[in-house]
PDB file of C-alpha atoms in Angstrom:
ATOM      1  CA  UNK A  51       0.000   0.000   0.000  1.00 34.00           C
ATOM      2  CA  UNK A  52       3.021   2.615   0.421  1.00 40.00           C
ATOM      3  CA  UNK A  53       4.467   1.677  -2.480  1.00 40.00           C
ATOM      4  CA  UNK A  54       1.167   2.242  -4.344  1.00 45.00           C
ATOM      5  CA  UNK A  55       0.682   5.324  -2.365  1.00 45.00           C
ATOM      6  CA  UNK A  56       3.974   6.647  -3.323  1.00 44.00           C
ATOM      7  CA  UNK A  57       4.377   5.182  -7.526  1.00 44.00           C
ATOM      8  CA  UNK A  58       1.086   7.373  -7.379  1.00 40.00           C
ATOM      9  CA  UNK A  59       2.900  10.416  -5.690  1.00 43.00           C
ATOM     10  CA  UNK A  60       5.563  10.036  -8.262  1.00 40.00           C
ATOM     11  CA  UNK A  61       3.414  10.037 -11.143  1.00 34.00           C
ATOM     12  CA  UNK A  62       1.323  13.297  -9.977  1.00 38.00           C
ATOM     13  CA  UNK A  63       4.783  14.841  -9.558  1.00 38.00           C
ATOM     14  CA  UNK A  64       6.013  14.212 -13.496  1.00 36.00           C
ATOM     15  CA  UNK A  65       2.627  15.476 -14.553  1.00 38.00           C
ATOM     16  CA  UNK A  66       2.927  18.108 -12.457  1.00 43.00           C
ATOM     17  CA  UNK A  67       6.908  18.547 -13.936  1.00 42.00           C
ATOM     18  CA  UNK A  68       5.271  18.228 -17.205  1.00 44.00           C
ATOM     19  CA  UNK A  69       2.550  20.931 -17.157  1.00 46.00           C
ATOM     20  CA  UNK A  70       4.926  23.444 -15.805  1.00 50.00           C
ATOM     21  CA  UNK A  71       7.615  23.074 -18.473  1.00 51.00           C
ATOM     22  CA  UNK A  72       4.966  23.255 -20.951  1.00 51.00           C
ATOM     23  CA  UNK A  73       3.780  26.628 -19.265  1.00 57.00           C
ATOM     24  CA  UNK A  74       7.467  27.736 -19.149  1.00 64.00           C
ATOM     25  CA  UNK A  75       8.163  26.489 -22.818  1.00 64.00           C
ATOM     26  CA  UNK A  76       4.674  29.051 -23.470  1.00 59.00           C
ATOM     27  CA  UNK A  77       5.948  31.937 -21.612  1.00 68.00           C
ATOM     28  CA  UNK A  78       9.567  32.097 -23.098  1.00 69.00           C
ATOM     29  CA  UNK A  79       7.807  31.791 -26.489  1.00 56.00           C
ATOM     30  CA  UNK A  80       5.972  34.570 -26.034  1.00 68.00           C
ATOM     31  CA  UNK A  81       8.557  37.137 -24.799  1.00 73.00           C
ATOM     32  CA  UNK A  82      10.786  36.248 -27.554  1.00 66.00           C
ATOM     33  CA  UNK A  83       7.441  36.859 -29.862  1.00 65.00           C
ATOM     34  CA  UNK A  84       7.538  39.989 -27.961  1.00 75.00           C
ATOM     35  CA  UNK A  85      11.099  40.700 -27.887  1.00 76.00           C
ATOM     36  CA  UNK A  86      11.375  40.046 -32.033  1.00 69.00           C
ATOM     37  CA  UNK A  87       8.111  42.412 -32.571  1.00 77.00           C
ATOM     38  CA  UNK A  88       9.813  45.424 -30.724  1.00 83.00           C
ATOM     39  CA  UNK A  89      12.685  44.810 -32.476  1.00 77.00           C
ATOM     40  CA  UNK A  90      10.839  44.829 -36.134  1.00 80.00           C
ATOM     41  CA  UNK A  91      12.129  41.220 -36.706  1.00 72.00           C
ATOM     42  CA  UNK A  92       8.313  40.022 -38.007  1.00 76.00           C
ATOM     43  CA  UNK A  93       9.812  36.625 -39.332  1.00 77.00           C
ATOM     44  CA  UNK A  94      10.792  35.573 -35.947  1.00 68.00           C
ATOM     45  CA  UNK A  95       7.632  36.801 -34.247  1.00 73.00           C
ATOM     46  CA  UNK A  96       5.683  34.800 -36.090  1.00 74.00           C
ATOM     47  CA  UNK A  97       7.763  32.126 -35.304  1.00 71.00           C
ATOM     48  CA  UNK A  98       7.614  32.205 -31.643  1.00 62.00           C
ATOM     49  CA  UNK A  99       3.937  32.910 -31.920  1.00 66.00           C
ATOM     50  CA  UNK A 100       3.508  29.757 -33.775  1.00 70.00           C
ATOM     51  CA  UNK A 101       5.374  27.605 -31.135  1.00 66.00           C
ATOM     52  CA  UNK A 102       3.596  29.032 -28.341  1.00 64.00           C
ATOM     53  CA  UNK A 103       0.284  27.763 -29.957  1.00 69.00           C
ATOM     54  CA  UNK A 104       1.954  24.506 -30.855  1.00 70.00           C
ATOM     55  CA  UNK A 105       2.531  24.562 -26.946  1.00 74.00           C
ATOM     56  CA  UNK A 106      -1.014  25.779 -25.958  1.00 78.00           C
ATOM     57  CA  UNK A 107      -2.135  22.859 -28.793  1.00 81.00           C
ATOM     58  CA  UNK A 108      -0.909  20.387 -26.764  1.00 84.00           C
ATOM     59  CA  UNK A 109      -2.243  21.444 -23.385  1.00 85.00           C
ATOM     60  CA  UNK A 110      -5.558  21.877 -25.038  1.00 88.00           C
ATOM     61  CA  UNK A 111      -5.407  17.947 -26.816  1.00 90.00           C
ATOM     62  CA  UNK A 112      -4.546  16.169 -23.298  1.00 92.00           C
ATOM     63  CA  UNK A 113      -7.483  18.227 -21.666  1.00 94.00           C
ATOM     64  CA  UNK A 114      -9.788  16.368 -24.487  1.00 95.00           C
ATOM     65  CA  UNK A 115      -8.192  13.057 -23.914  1.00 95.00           C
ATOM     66  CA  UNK A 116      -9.387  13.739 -20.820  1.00 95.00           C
ATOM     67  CA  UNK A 117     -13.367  14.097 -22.587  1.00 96.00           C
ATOM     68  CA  UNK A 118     -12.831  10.781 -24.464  1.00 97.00           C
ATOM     69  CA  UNK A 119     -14.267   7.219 -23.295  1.00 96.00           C
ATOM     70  CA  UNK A 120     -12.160   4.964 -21.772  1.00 95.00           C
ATOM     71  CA  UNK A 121     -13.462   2.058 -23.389  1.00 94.00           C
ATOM     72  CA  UNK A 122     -15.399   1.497 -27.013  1.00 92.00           C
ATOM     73  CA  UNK A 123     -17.791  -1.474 -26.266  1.00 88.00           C
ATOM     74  CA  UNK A 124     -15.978  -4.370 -24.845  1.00 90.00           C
ATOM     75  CA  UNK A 125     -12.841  -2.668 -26.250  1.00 93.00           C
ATOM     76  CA  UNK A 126     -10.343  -1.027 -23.480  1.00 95.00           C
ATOM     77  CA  UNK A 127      -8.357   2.206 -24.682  1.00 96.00           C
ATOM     78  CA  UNK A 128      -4.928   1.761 -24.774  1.00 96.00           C
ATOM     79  CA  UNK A 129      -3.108   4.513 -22.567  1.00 94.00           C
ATOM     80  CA  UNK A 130       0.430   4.075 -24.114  1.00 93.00           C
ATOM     81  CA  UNK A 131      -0.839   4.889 -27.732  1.00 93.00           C
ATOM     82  CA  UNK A 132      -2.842   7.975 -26.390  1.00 94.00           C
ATOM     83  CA  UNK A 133      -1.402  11.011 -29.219  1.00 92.00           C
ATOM     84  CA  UNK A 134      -1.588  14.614 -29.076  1.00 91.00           C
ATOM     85  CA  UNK A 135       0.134  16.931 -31.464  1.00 85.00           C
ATOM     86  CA  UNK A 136       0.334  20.798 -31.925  1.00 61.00           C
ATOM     87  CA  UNK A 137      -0.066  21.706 -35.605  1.00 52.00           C
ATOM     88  CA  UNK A 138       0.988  24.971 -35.244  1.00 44.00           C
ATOM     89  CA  UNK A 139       2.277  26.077 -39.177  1.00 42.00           C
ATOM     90  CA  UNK A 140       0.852  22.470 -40.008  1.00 44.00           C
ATOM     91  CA  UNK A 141      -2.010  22.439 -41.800  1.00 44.00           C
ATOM     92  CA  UNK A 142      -4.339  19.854 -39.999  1.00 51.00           C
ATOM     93  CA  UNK A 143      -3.791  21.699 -36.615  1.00 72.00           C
ATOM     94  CA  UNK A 144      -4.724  20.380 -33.468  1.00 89.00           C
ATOM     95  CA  UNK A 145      -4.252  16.355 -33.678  1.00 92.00           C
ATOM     96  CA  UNK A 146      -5.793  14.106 -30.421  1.00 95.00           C
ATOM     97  CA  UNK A 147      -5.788  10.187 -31.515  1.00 96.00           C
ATOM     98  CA  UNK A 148      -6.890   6.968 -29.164  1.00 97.00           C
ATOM     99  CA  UNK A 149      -6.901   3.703 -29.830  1.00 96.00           C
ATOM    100  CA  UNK A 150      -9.087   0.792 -28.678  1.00 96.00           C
ATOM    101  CA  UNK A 151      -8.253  -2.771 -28.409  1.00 93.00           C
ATOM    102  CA  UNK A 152      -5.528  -5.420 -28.148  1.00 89.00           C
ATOM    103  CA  UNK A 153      -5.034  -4.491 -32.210  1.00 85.00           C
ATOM    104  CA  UNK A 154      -6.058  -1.053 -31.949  1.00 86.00           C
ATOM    105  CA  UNK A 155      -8.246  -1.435 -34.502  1.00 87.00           C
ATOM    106  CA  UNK A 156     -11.136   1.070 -32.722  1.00 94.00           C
ATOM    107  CA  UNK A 157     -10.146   4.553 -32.348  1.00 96.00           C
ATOM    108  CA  UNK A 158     -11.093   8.088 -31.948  1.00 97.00           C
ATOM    109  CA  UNK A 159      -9.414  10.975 -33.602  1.00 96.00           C
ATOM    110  CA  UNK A 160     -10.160  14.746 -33.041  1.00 96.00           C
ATOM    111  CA  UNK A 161      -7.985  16.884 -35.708  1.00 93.00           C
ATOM    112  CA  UNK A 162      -8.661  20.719 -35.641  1.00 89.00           C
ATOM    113  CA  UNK A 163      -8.770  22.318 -38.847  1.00 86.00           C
ATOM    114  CA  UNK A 164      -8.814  19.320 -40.777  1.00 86.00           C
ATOM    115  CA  UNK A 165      -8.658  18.844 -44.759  1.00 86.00           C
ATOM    116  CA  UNK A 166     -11.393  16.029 -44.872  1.00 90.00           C
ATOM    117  CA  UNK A 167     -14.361  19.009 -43.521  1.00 91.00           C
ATOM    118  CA  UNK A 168     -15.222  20.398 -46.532  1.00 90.00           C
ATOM    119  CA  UNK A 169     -15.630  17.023 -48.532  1.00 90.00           C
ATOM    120  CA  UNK A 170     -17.836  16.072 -45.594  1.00 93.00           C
ATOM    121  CA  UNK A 171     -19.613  18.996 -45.298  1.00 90.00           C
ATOM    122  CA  UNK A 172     -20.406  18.538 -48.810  1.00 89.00           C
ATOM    123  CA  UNK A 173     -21.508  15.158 -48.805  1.00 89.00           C
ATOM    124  CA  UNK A 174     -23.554  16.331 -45.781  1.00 90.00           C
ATOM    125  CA  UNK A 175     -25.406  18.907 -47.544  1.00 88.00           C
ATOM    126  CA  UNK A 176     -27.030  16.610 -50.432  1.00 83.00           C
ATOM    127  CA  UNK A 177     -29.173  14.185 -49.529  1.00 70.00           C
ATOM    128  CA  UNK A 178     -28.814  11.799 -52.437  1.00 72.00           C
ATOM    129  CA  UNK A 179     -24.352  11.645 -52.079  1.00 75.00           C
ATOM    130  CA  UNK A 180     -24.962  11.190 -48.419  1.00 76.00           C
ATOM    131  CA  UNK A 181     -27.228   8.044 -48.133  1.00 80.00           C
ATOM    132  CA  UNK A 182     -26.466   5.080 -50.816  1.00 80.00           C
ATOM    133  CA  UNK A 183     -28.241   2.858 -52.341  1.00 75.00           C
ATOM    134  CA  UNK A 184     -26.438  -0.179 -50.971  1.00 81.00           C
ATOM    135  CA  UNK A 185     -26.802   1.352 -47.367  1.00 78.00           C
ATOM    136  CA  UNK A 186     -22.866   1.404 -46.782  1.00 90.00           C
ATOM    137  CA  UNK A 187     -22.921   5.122 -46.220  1.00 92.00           C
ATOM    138  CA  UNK A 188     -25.600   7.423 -44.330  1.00 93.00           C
ATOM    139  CA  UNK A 189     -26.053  10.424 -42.857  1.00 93.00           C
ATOM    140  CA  UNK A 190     -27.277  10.680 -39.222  1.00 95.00           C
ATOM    141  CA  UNK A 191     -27.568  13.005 -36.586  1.00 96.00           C
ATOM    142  CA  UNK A 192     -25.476  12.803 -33.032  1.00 97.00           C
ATOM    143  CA  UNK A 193     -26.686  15.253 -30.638  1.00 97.00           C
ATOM    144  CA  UNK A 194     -27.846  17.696 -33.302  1.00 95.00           C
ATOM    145  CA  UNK A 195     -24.560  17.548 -35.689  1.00 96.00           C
ATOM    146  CA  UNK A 196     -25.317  15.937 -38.586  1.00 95.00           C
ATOM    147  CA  UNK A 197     -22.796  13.124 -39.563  1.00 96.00           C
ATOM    148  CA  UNK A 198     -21.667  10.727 -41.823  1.00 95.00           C
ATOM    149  CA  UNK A 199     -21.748   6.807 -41.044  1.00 96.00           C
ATOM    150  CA  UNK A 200     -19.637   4.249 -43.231  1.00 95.00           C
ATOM    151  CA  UNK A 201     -20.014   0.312 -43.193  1.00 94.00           C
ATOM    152  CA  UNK A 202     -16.723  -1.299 -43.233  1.00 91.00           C
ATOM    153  CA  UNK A 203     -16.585  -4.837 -44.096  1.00 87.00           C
ATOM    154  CA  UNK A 204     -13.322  -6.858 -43.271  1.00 81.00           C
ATOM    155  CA  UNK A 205     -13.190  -9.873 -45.832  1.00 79.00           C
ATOM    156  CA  UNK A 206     -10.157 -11.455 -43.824  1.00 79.00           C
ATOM    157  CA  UNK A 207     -12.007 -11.721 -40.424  1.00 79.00           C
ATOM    158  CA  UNK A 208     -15.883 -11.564 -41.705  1.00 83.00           C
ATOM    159  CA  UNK A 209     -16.517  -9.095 -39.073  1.00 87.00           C
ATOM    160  CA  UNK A 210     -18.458  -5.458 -39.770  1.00 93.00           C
ATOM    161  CA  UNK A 211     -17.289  -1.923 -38.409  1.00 93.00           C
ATOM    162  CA  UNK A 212     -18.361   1.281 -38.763  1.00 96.00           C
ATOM    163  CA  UNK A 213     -16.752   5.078 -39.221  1.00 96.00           C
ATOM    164  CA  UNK A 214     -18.762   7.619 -37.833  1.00 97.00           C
ATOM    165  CA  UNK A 215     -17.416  11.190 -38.580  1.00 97.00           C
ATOM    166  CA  UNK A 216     -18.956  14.485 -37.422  1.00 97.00           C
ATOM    167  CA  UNK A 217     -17.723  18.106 -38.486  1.00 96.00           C
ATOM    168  CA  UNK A 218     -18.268  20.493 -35.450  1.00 95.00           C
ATOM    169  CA  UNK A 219     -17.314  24.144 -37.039  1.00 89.00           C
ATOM    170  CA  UNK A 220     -13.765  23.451 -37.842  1.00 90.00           C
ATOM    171  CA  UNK A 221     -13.015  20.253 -35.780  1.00 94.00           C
ATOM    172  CA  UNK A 222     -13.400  16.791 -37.335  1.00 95.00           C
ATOM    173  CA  UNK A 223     -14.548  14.107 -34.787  1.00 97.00           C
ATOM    174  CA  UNK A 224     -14.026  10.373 -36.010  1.00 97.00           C
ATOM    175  CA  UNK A 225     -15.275   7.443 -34.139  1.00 97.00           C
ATOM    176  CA  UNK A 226     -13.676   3.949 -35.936  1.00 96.00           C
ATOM    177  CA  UNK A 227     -15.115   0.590 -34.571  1.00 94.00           C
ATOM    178  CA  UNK A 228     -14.122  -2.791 -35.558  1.00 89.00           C
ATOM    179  CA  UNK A 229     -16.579  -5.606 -35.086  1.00 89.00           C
ATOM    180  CA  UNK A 230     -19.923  -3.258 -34.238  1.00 93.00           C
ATOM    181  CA  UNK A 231     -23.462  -2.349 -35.560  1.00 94.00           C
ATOM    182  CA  UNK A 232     -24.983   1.155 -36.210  1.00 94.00           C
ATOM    183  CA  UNK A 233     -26.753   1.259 -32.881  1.00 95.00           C
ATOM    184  CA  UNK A 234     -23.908   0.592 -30.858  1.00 96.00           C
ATOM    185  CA  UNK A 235     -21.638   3.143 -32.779  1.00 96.00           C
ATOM    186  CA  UNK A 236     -24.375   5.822 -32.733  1.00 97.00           C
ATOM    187  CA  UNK A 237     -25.309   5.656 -28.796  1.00 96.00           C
ATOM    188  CA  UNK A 238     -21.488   5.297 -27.734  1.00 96.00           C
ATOM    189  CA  UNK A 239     -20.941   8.536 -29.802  1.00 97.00           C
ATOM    190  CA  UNK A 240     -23.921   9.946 -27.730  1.00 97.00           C
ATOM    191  CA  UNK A 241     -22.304   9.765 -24.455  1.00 96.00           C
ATOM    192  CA  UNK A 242     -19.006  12.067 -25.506  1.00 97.00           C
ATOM    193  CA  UNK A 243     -19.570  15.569 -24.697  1.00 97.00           C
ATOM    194  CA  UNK A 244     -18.878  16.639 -27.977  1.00 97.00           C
ATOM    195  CA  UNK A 245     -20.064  20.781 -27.773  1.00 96.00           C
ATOM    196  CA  UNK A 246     -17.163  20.443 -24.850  1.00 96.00           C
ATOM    197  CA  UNK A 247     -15.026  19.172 -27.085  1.00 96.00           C
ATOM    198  CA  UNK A 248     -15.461  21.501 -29.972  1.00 94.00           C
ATOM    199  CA  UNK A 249     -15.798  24.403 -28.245  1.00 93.00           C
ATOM    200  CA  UNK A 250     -11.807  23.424 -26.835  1.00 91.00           C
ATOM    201  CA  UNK A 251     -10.717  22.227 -29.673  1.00 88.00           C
ATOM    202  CA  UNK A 252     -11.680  26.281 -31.499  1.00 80.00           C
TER     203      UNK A 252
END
């Protein structure tokens, strides 16, 4: 019990560590962005602008890891693969993945500013390309947002998944589940605050 009591002391101590040299890392960027504007030097403002946000990106992705399910159906998230990048002068931004399973083959992906919206959007905004005739693809709703829902058949293991993915603004929200059905997809998507997560991920 001490030993548990004090691997857990440890561990709230690097996190701790952590945090601050992120906040650090944020505050020296943003005096040299200071610095370089006083001085005229524009190229290097911009460049310690853009690594502050790539520091505040990061911040911002492990406080929506923080939003995302544990577990997808009977499949456990694995904490080692949990990703979150800054994509500060990137141009998919903000980047939070998760993955599910002993093969990871579930996962959930949050990407900020992310090339796939408008296609989506667009698919999104006529009936007919949205919903086909074989029933593989379909637009539904998920606590108001209207999204798209893919049937993924695996010919090697027989089994059916799903891709759900849901623009909010500028944010692209994926759920990916191996072995599942459209109900179970849908209402697991329905318990993730997703407003909360948009509105951080702005």
């Amino acid at each position: 019990m001490i030993l548990t009591m004090k691997n857990t002391s440890i561990f709230i101590l690097l996190i701790t560590c952590s945090m601050a040299s992120i906040a650090q890392d944020f505050d020296k960027n943003i005096a040299s962005a200071k610095s370089a504007y006083g001085s005229g030097d524009l190229e290097n403002t911009r460049f310690a602008l853009e690594q502050a946000l790539h520091e505040l990106d990061i911040v911002i992705g492990k406080e929506i890891l923080k939003q995302l399910p544990t577990q997808l159906g009977t499949a456990k998230y694995n904490e080692k693969d949990d990703n979150v990048t800054g994509g500060a002068g990137i141009a998919t931004g903000l980047f939070v993945h998760r993955s599910y399973g002993e093969q990871g083959n579930s996962s959930i992906d949050v990407i900020n500013n992310s090339p796939m919206i408008s296609s989506i959007n667009a698919i999104l905004a006529i009936p007919f390309i949205g919903n086909s005739g074989d029933g593989t693809q379909k637009v539904v709703k998920i606590q108001g947002y209207k999204a798209v829902l893919n049937k993924n058949e695996n010919e090697t293991t027989g089994k059916t998944g799903y891709t759900l993915q849901i623009p909010m603004n500028n944010t692209l929200f994926t759920i990916e589940m191996d072995d599942t059905n459209e109900s179970e997809i849908q209402s697991l998507a329905n318990t993730i605050p997703l407003s909360k997560i948009a509105q951080m991920a702005q």
